[in-house]
Amino acid sequence: MAENFYSILTSAGLAKLANAQVTGKKVDLTEIAVGDGGGTYYNPTQNDIQLRNEVWRGNIGSVEIDSENPNWIVIESYIPATQGGFTVREVGIFDDAGDLIAIGKYPETYKPSLDDGATKDLLLRMIIEVTNASAVTMKVDPSVIIASRKYVDEKVGVVSDNLTQLDNKVMSHLAEDATDAHNATNISLIDTSNLFTSTNVEGALKELFTNVSNGKNLVGRAITDVDENITIPTDPTFQQLANAIGQISTGNKWASGQAVISQDKLPFMYVGTGSANLRYIEVYGLDFKASNIVVIANGNARGFSVYTELDDYYNYSPTVKTAPYINGAATSAVVYNFRGDDGNAYSILGGFRIPIHLLFDEVGVCSWIAYE
């Protein structure tokens, strides 16, 4: 049976908040802690006074009131790359008196250590619902929100011209003086990954080129949303799109670089209903909050994602649009649309995390560019 994840105020938290509304003495939230639940999931209750098996504790990094629900307090912090070697299944918020104010059941997440051969910062995010957010104060440690991951300050790399090479190879094959058995319509397609609806090579190629156009239009639209003065050519090459990205002038801050695709997967919510477990990239160390992000996977991974806060086509903002591609070409007529603020996907002051849908489900390197 699927696990349900949630956060609740403890009895101590409820009592202190009620007292704060009567006396005017606010509750000071200061620390966040995580535990491994003793090796398994359990369901926290209001009667809990501590985590079942605490493995890490630190200061609260950032706090804000939810823009759509004034009674939701959104608390975030990072477990630094130097700490790890444990699995997170429970999270708690403590006040300046050391009392457990809120406790949550957290999706199982392994925090690697240096001994594992790889490490990373882990973002913690918890939402507390209160009847009066003004009864709570949060003491934030400024050093926590300083990103520890450095980013490479370089322009987006030139996208491979593999699509042109593929086109040349296909046209050469179709031009061969051969029997009808070599016609693309007569060559059956064994598609074990269900990437195409067609059952022959010609139909699959038509789908492929159609989806390339869809992918280019998606990236081109994201570029012109940021800078309407840039002209995108009809049926542009990926090189032209990369050049157009370099021409963007917003008057705002921007950054670019490369990032390693995650080894683990997280559930990301579709715009609408449902979710999908996908790999993702995380970037920290920005001195601004990105409102538009373009990510293109390199090497064998092959996929692209576009995060934007400007798109209202699906009556939801922000969104993350993502699709895999072969040699620069999108492989599905459907571009997957995910929520850009579902807790696992986000863009905040200092960095972002967004999913990426890959053709080959493996770790690789991707190029990214982000605009304020």
XYZ file of C-alpha atoms in Angstrom:
372
model
C 0.000 0.000 0.000
C 1.302 3.445 -0.905
C 2.631 5.550 1.940
C 0.943 8.862 2.827
C 3.278 11.739 3.668
C 2.178 14.619 5.873
C 3.123 17.083 8.616
C 1.190 17.908 11.792
C 1.488 20.151 14.825
C 2.288 18.289 18.023
C 0.284 18.713 21.223
C 3.079 20.947 22.519
C 2.971 22.982 19.317
C -0.823 23.383 19.462
C -0.666 24.473 23.096
C 2.099 27.005 22.505
C 0.359 28.511 19.466
C -2.915 28.793 21.378
C -1.103 30.498 24.247
C 0.634 32.849 21.795
C -2.721 34.083 20.466
C -3.925 34.800 23.994
C -0.784 36.313 25.536
C 0.830 37.797 22.422
C 4.107 35.971 23.175
C 5.149 34.436 19.869
C 6.613 30.969 19.329
C 10.228 31.120 18.071
C 11.021 28.332 15.576
C 14.793 27.840 15.413
C 15.858 24.329 14.385
C 14.979 21.541 11.987
C 15.938 17.883 12.505
C 15.627 14.666 10.514
C 15.645 10.999 11.437
C 15.574 7.588 9.795
C 12.472 6.420 11.694
C 14.452 3.589 13.238
C 14.884 1.966 9.852
C 11.276 2.027 8.624
C 8.280 4.281 8.021
C 5.885 5.085 10.859
C 2.960 7.482 11.242
C 3.803 10.489 13.470
C 1.096 11.675 15.892
C 0.338 14.796 17.909
C 1.608 13.047 21.031
C 5.192 12.759 19.737
C 7.765 14.790 21.683
C 10.836 13.788 19.661
C 11.836 12.046 16.467
C 12.017 8.267 16.651
C 15.709 8.196 15.674
C 17.253 11.593 15.018
C 20.311 11.542 12.714
C 20.898 15.239 11.972
C 19.876 18.650 13.308
C 20.557 22.172 12.021
C 19.299 25.723 11.955
C 16.302 26.754 9.850
C 17.520 28.191 6.537
C 14.557 30.045 5.035
C 10.941 30.713 5.964
C 8.031 32.237 4.075
C 4.262 32.442 4.224
C 2.614 30.631 1.307
C 1.345 33.170 -1.243
C -1.955 31.329 -1.760
C -2.612 30.228 1.832
C -1.666 32.737 4.570
C -1.942 30.012 7.229
C 0.785 27.875 5.649
C 4.336 28.399 6.880
C 6.921 27.002 4.425
C 10.235 26.116 6.106
C 13.377 25.127 4.198
C 16.962 24.219 5.077
C 19.885 22.245 3.685
C 21.773 19.253 4.972
C 25.318 20.127 3.817
C 27.394 17.891 1.566
C 29.763 17.173 4.468
C 27.004 15.361 6.377
C 25.433 12.088 5.251
C 25.415 8.331 5.290
C 21.800 8.086 6.469
C 18.217 7.837 5.153
C 15.611 10.506 5.901
C 12.082 9.290 6.786
C 10.998 11.794 9.471
C 11.437 15.544 10.007
C 10.747 17.802 12.985
C 10.650 21.534 13.767
C 11.828 22.736 17.202
C 11.450 26.045 19.051
C 14.007 27.964 21.101
C 13.002 25.958 24.185
C 13.900 22.695 22.445
C 10.296 21.493 22.204
C 9.042 19.587 19.146
C 6.451 21.916 17.555
C 5.723 20.004 14.332
C 6.588 16.569 12.950
C 6.308 15.122 9.478
C 6.473 11.817 7.633
C 9.042 12.346 4.842
C 9.520 10.464 1.542
C 12.462 8.091 1.993
C 15.589 9.909 0.765
C 19.161 8.696 1.110
C 21.715 11.396 1.997
C 25.087 10.170 0.697
C 28.391 10.840 2.403
C 31.908 11.241 1.070
C 32.542 7.565 1.824
C 29.841 6.667 -0.740
C 31.968 8.175 -3.505
C 29.519 11.014 -4.201
C 27.871 13.688 -2.103
C 25.465 16.591 -2.418
C 23.470 19.101 -0.417
C 19.950 17.911 0.428
C 17.113 20.431 0.491
C 14.541 19.927 3.259
C 11.102 21.500 2.834
C 8.247 21.301 5.340
C 4.853 23.045 5.400
C 3.155 23.789 8.737
C -0.512 24.816 8.795
C -1.451 27.186 11.622
C -4.575 29.225 12.390
C -2.618 32.471 12.728
C 0.837 32.753 11.156
C 1.461 36.040 13.001
C 1.730 34.044 16.250
C 4.983 32.500 15.007
C 8.438 33.987 14.511
C 11.305 32.241 12.739
C 14.959 32.776 13.547
C 16.953 32.117 10.355
C 20.670 31.375 10.267
C 21.982 33.417 7.259
C 24.916 31.046 6.755
C 22.559 28.155 5.972
C 21.152 29.718 2.824
C 24.592 30.326 1.315
C 24.952 27.667 -1.374
C 27.947 25.356 -1.083
C 27.922 24.086 -4.646
C 29.944 26.087 -7.157
C 28.694 26.531 -10.670
C 30.728 26.865 -13.843
C 30.383 30.359 -15.363
C 30.375 29.612 -19.061
C 27.972 29.942 -21.971
C 25.693 27.096 -23.019
C 27.771 24.653 -25.085
C 27.128 24.211 -28.745
C 24.391 21.646 -29.358
C 25.547 18.676 -31.464
C 24.705 18.606 -35.147
C 23.745 14.933 -34.909
C 20.286 15.724 -36.275
C 21.771 16.927 -39.557
C 23.990 13.852 -39.734
C 20.978 11.609 -39.103
C 19.031 13.391 -41.833
C 21.899 12.896 -44.296
C 22.170 9.188 -43.472
C 18.441 8.641 -43.848
C 18.226 10.477 -47.167
C 21.248 8.535 -48.446
C 19.588 5.274 -47.520
C 16.273 6.231 -49.146
C 18.109 7.216 -52.325
C 19.776 3.839 -52.708
C 18.980 1.986 -55.909
C 17.490 -1.066 -54.231
C 14.413 -3.232 -54.385
C 11.134 -2.296 -52.713
C 12.270 -4.352 -49.753
C 14.599 -1.470 -48.885
C 11.864 1.175 -48.973
C 11.391 2.692 -45.529
C 7.669 1.864 -45.575
C 8.505 -1.833 -45.992
C 11.051 -1.986 -43.186
C 9.377 -3.023 -39.954
C 10.345 -1.370 -36.694
C 10.985 -3.292 -33.486
C 10.230 -0.689 -30.829
C 10.675 -2.407 -27.444
C 10.656 0.949 -25.613
C 7.343 2.056 -27.200
C 8.824 5.345 -28.402
C 6.811 5.420 -31.651
C 3.244 4.712 -32.704
C 4.265 3.691 -36.233
C 5.388 0.129 -36.970
C 7.679 0.971 -39.932
C 10.810 3.096 -40.352
C 9.238 5.780 -42.564
C 6.391 6.405 -40.123
C 8.810 6.514 -37.181
C 11.004 9.042 -39.009
C 8.006 11.260 -39.704
C 7.126 11.161 -36.005
C 10.721 11.918 -35.161
C 10.965 15.003 -37.374
C 7.552 16.231 -36.210
C 8.657 15.975 -32.608
C 11.930 17.761 -33.370
C 9.864 20.696 -34.593
C 7.734 20.583 -31.438
C 10.843 20.627 -29.283
C 12.369 23.542 -31.188
C 9.141 25.531 -30.906
C 9.115 24.888 -27.158
C 12.663 26.204 -26.692
C 12.060 29.103 -29.095
C 8.946 30.128 -27.212
C 10.830 30.133 -23.911
C 13.503 32.384 -25.466
C 11.032 34.926 -26.865
C 9.078 34.913 -23.591
C 12.227 36.209 -21.919
C 13.267 38.656 -24.684
C 10.662 39.494 -27.316
C 13.252 41.379 -29.376
C 14.975 38.131 -30.401
C 13.825 36.673 -33.729
C 13.735 32.890 -33.986
C 14.137 31.643 -37.603
C 11.548 29.346 -39.132
C 12.558 25.733 -38.410
C 15.756 26.759 -36.589
C 18.703 24.452 -35.997
C 19.733 23.703 -32.430
C 22.854 25.787 -33.083
C 20.649 28.770 -33.958
C 18.631 28.234 -30.771
C 21.843 28.105 -28.725
C 22.990 31.350 -30.368
C 19.609 32.948 -29.636
C 19.939 32.016 -25.962
C 23.294 33.784 -25.887
C 21.658 36.934 -27.316
C 19.044 37.233 -24.579
C 19.160 40.587 -22.828
C 16.754 40.900 -19.907
C 18.416 43.594 -17.889
C 18.209 41.024 -15.103
C 20.700 38.545 -13.717
C 21.468 35.267 -15.434
C 23.845 32.336 -15.061
C 24.773 29.202 -16.959
C 26.853 26.099 -16.501
C 26.821 22.331 -16.363
C 25.348 19.952 -13.778
C 25.361 16.209 -13.139
C 22.001 14.459 -13.469
C 20.909 12.872 -10.182
C 21.506 9.203 -9.439
C 18.200 8.908 -7.589
C 14.642 9.729 -8.675
C 11.918 11.804 -7.060
C 8.151 11.973 -7.666
C 7.166 15.107 -9.618
C 3.520 16.168 -9.996
C 1.949 16.692 -13.399
C -0.028 19.855 -14.138
C -3.438 18.369 -13.442
C -3.307 14.982 -11.699
C -0.779 12.225 -11.133
C 2.988 12.153 -10.834
C 6.075 10.495 -12.336
C 9.393 9.404 -10.828
C 12.162 11.171 -12.749
C 15.797 12.066 -12.417
C 16.582 15.742 -11.887
C 19.280 18.376 -11.676
C 20.037 20.644 -8.734
C 21.926 23.939 -8.986
C 22.788 26.169 -6.043
C 24.962 29.228 -5.568
C 22.846 31.683 -7.600
C 22.422 35.207 -6.231
C 18.932 35.485 -7.709
C 15.700 33.491 -8.116
C 15.386 32.093 -11.651
C 12.055 32.553 -13.437
C 13.129 30.863 -16.703
C 15.471 27.875 -16.979
C 16.528 25.843 -20.043
C 18.301 22.479 -19.576
C 19.707 20.259 -22.349
C 21.242 16.869 -21.485
C 24.535 15.960 -23.138
C 26.082 12.605 -24.047
C 23.969 9.469 -23.815
C 21.327 10.842 -21.407
C 19.461 12.954 -23.997
C 16.585 15.060 -22.795
C 15.615 18.680 -22.283
C 13.548 20.684 -19.794
C 12.171 24.231 -19.731
C 11.057 25.879 -16.461
C 9.034 29.074 -16.815
C 6.898 31.330 -14.651
C 5.517 33.143 -17.692
C 3.428 30.357 -19.225
C -0.319 30.504 -18.599
C -1.309 28.161 -21.428
C -2.181 25.408 -18.956
C -3.689 27.882 -16.469
C -0.881 27.042 -14.069
C 2.423 28.717 -13.261
C 5.225 27.901 -12.822
C 5.566 24.842 -15.069
C 8.352 22.492 -16.145
C 8.070 21.152 -19.692
C 10.324 18.186 -20.448
C 10.814 15.522 -23.126
C 13.540 13.067 -24.214
C 15.218 13.311 -27.613
C 17.361 11.257 -29.996
C 20.387 13.050 -31.425
C 18.777 16.406 -30.780
C 15.242 15.267 -31.625
C 12.301 14.931 -29.258
C 10.968 11.360 -29.203
C 7.342 11.912 -28.150
C 4.569 14.027 -29.609
C 3.590 14.782 -26.015
C 5.713 17.251 -24.067
C 5.297 16.379 -20.380
C 4.091 19.265 -18.217
C 4.935 19.253 -14.511
C 4.271 21.667 -11.684
C 7.262 23.845 -10.955
C 6.418 24.299 -7.276
C 5.332 20.881 -5.989
C 8.030 20.666 -3.303
C 10.387 18.449 -5.281
C 10.481 20.870 -8.224
C 11.222 24.461 -7.281
C 13.105 27.660 -8.013
C 14.082 29.680 -4.966
C 16.517 32.445 -4.137
C 19.873 30.728 -4.422
C 19.110 27.779 -6.700
C 16.650 25.379 -8.292
C 15.717 21.735 -8.786
C 13.786 20.595 -11.884
C 13.042 17.146 -13.378
C 14.348 15.984 -16.736
C 12.792 13.254 -18.908
C 15.609 11.217 -20.498
C 15.705 8.943 -23.512
C 18.189 6.668 -21.754
C 17.574 6.425 -18.015
C 21.130 7.010 -16.861
C 23.271 9.589 -15.131
C 24.934 12.126 -17.392
C 25.909 15.768 -17.690
C 23.616 18.548 -18.859
C 24.025 22.210 -19.780
C 21.743 24.815 -18.224
C 21.042 28.516 -18.384
C 18.833 30.425 -15.932
C 17.373 33.950 -16.015
C 16.013 36.065 -13.217
